[in-house]
Short mmCIF file of C-alpha atoms (C1' of nucleotides) in Angstrom, two decimals:
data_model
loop_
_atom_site.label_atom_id
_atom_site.label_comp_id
_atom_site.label_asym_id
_atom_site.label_seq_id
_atom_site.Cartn_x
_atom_site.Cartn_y
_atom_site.Cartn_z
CA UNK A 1 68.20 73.40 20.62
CA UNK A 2 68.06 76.76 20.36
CA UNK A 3 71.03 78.58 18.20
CA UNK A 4 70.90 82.07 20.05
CA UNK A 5 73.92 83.85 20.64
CA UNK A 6 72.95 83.93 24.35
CA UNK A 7 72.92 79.92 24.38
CA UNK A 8 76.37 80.11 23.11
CA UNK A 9 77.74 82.34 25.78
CA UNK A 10 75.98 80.40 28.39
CA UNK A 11 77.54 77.17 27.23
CA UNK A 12 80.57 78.13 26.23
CA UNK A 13 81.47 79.70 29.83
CA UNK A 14 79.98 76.46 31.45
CA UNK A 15 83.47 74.55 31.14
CA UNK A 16 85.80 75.63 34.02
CA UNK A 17 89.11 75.82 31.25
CA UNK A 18 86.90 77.77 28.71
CA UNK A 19 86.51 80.26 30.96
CA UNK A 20 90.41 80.16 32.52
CA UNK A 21 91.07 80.69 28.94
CA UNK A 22 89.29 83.77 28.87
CA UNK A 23 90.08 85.06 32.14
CA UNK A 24 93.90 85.04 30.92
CA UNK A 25 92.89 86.72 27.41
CA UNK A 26 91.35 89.55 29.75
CA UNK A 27 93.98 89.86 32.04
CA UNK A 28 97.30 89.52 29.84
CA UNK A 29 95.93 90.76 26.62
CA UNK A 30 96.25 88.58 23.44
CA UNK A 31 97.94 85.64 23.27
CA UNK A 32 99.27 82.88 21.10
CA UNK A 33 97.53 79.58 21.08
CA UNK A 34 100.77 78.46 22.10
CA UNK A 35 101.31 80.57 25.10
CA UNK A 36 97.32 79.60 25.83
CA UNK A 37 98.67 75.63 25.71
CA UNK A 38 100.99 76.31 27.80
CA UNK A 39 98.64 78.29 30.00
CA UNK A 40 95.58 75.74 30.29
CA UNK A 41 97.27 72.69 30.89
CA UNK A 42 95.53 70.54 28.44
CA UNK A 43 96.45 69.60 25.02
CA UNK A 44 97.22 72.19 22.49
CA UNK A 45 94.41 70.64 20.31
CA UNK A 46 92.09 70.83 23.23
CA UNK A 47 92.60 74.27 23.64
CA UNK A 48 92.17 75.17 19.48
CA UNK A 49 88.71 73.13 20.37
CA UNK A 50 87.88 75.14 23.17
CA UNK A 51 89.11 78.42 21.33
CA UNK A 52 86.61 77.78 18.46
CA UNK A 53 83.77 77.39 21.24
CA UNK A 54 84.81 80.78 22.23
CA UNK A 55 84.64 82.08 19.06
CA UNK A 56 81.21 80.46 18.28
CA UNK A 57 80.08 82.72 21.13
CA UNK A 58 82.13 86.04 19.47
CA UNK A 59 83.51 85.82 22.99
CA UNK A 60 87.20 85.76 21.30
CA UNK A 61 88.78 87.11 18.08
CA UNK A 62 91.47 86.03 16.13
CA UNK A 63 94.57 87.42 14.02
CA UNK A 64 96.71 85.53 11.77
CA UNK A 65 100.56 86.41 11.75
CA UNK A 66 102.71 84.47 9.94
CA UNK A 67 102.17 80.80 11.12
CA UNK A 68 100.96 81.74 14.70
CA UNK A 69 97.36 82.88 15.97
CA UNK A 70 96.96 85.31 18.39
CA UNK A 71 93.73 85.98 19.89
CA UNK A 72 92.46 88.45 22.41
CA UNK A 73 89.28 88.41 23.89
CA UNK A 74 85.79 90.17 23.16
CA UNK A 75 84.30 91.17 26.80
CA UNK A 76 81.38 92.73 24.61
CA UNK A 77 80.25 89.46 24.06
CA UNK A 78 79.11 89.06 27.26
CA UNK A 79 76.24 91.19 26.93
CA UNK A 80 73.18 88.75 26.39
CA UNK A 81 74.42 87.56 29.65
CA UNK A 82 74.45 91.06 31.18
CA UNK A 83 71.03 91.52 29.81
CA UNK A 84 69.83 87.89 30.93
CA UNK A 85 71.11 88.94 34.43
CA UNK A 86 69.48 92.09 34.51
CA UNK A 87 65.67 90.39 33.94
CA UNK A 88 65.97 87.33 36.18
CA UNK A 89 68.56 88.51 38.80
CA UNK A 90 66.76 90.27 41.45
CA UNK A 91 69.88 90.41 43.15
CA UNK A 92 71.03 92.21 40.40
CA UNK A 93 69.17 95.25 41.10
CA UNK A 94 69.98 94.72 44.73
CA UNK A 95 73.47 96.00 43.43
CA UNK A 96 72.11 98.78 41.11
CA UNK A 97 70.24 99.60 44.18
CA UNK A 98 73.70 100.14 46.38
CA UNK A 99 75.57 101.41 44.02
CA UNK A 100 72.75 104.08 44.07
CA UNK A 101 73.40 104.66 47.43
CA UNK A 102 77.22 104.69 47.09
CA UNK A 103 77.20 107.45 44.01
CA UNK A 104 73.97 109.49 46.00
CA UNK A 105 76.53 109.16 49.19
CA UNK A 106 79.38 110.29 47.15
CA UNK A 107 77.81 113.23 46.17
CA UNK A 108 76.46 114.54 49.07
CA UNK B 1 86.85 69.56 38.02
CA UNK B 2 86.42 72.95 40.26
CA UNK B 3 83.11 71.39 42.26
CA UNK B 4 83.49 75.62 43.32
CA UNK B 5 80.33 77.08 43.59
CA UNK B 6 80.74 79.69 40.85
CA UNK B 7 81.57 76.37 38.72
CA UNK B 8 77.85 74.55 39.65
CA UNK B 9 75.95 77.85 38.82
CA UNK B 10 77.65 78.16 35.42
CA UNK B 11 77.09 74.43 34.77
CA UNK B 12 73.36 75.11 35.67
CA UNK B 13 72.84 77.84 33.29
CA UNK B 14 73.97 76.66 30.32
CA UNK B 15 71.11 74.28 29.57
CA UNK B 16 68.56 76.03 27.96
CA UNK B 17 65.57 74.15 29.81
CA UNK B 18 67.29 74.90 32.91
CA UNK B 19 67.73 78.47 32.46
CA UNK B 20 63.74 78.25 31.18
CA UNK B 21 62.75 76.47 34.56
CA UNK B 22 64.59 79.01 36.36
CA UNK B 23 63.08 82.04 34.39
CA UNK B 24 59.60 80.58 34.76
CA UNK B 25 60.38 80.80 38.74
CA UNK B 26 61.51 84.50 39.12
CA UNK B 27 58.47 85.86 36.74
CA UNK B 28 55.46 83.69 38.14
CA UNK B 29 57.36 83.01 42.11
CA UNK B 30 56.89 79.32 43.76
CA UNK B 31 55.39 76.92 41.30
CA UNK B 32 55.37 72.85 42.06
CA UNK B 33 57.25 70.42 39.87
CA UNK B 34 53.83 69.86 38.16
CA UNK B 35 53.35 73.21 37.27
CA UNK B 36 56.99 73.07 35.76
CA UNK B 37 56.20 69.92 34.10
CA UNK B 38 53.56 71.39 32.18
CA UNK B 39 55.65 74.52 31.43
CA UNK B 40 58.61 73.01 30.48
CA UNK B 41 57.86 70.80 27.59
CA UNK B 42 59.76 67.51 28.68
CA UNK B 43 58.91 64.46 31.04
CA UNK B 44 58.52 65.34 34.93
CA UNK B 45 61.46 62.89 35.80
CA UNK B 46 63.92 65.24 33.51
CA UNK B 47 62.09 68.25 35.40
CA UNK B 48 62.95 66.77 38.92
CA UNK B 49 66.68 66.28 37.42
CA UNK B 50 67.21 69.87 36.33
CA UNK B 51 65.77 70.94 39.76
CA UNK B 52 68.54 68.58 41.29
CA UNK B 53 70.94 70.82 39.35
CA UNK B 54 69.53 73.93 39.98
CA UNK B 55 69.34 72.94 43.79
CA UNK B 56 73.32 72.30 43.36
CA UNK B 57 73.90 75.96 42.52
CA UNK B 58 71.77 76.40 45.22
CA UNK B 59 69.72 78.85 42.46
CA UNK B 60 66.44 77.37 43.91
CA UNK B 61 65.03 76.22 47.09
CA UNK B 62 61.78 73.95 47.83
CA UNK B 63 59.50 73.21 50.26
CA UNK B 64 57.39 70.33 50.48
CA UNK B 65 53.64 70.50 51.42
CA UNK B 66 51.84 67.07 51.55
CA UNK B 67 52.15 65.37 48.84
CA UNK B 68 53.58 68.17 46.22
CA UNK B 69 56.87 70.06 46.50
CA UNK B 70 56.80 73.86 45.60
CA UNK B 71 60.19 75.19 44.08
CA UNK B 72 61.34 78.72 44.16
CA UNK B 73 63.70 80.66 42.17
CA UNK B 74 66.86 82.43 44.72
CA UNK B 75 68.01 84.50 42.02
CA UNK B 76 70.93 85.64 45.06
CA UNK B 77 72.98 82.70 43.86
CA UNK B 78 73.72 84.68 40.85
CA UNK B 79 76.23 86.25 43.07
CA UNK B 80 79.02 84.26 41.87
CA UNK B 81 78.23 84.75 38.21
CA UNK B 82 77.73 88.70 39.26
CA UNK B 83 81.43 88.93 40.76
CA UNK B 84 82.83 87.19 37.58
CA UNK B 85 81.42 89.35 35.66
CA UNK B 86 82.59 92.00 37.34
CA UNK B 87 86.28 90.84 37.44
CA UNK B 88 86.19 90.12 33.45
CA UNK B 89 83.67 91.50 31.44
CA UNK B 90 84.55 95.34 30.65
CA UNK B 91 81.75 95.60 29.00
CA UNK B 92 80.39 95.39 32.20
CA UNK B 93 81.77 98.21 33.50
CA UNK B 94 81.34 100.22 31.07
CA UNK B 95 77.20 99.69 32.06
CA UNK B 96 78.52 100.98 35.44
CA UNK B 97 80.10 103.84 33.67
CA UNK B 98 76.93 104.59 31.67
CA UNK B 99 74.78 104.11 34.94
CA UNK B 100 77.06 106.51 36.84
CA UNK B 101 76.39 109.33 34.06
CA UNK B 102 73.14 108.80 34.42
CA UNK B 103 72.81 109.01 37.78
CA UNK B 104 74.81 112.18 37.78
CA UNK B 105 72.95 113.55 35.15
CA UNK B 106 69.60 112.75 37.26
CA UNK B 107 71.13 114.84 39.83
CA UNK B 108 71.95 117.84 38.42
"C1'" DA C 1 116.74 72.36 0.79
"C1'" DT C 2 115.64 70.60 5.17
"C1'" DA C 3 114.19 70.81 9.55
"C1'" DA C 4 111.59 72.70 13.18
"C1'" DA C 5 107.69 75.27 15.05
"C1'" DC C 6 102.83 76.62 15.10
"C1'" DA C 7 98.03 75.75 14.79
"C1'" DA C 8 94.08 73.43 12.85
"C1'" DT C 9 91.81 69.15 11.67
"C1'" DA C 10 90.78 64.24 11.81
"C1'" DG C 11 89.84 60.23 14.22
"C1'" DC C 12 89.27 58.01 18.34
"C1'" DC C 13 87.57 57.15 23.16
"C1'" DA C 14 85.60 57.48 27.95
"C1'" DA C 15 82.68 60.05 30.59
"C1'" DA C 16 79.03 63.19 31.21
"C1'" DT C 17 74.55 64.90 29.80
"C1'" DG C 18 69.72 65.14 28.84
"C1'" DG C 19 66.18 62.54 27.72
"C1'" DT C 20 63.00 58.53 28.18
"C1'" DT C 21 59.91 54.72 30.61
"C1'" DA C 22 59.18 52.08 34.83
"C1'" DT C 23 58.77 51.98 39.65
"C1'" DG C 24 58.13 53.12 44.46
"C1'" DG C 25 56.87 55.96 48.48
"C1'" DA C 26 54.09 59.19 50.33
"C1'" DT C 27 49.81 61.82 50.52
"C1'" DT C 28 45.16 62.93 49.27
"C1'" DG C 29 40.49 61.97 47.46
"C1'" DT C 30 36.49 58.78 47.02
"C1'" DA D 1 40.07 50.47 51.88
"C1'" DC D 2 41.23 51.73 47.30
"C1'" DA D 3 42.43 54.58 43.73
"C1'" DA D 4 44.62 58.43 42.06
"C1'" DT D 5 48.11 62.14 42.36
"C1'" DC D 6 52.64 63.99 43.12
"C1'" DC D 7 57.45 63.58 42.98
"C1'" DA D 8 61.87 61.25 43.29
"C1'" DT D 9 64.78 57.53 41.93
"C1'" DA D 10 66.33 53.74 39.07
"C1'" DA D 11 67.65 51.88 34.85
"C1'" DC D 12 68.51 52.57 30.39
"C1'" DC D 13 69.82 54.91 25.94
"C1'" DA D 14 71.64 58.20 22.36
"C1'" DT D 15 74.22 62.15 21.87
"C1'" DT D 16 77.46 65.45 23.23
"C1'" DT D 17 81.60 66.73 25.39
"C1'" DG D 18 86.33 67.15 26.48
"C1'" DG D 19 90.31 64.95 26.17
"C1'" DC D 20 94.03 62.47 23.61
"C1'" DT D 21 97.41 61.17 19.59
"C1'" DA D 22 98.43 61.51 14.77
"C1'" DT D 23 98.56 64.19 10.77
"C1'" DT D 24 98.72 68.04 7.64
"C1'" DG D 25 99.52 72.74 5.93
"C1'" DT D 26 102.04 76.82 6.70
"C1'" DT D 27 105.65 79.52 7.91
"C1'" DT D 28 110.18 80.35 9.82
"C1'" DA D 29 114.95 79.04 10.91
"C1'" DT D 30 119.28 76.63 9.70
#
DNA sequence: ATAAACAATAGCCAAATGGTTATGGATTGT
DNA sequence: ACAATCCATAACCATTTGGCTATTGTTTAT
């Protein structure tokens, strides 16, 4: 039900070749949706699907040149996650915690 | 496909009545499925089911006593989700980078 | 001018998902 | 002993999801 940008993160990193998608966007930069097809495996339609689910969640961009689409990814996005993470993942602060430690070790 | 663990916590988040169960279980600690029932706004067979799902991820644990069975949030299985985010969200480290200053700013 | 390449959309389908009521098994209260 | 409570499972249903092929609109290449 509820429209939030946070739902739409959460959802659209649910599906395993969403996030493959993404993952290659982070690591090689911007890509065709060709390149992407030939990437993911599935269906170049499937993966235009899957790339508007991304963009739903801002977690991609798009550019327009000539008759392909590159798009590159938008790790900023992320951030209702980062900030859903930091209330309800104690763990989480576990690793605030060390890296505490770490940078206080660091410097002494 | 992936039945990886990362892959069941990600799955388990995206509902929103999941993540709402789970929330519920970090702020207010062990509650029964009763409790949850009345919290979560749907039928107490769909609560056992998104327990099921949340036990998958292994992001909760129970413990039966008599007749009722008291579920806990184990926000530690957010590991998986933590390491992702790690590896692709820049964002992300860009928090760390933030954190760092301020932790060396805290120290001078 | 035609053909080929790229990407989005439409239309279809099977499977998964999230919900419901009904039921059953176990425990507790009267 | 009987009734009520708690929770899980079963059976069912509507909707959503993720995939496909076919098509269309552009743009580029021949």
């Amino acid at each position: 039900m509820p429209r939030t940008n946070a739902n739409y993160v959460f959802r659209a990193l649910a599906d395993p070749t969403r996030r493959a998608i993404f993952e290659e966007l982070t690591r090689q930069g911007e890509q065709t949706v060709h390149a992407l097809t030939r990437y993911a495996g599935v269906s170049q339609p499937a993966v235009s699907k899957h790339l508007t689910v991304l963009k739903r969640a801002k977690l991609v961009r798009h550019r327009r040149e000539g008759r392909e689409t590159h798009y590159r990814a938008q790790p900023e996005a992320l951030g209702p996650m980062v900030d859903w993470m930091e209330k309800y993942g104690a763990f989480w602060r576990d690793r605030f915690d060390r890296l505490e430690t770490v940078l206080e070790r660091m410097d002494a």
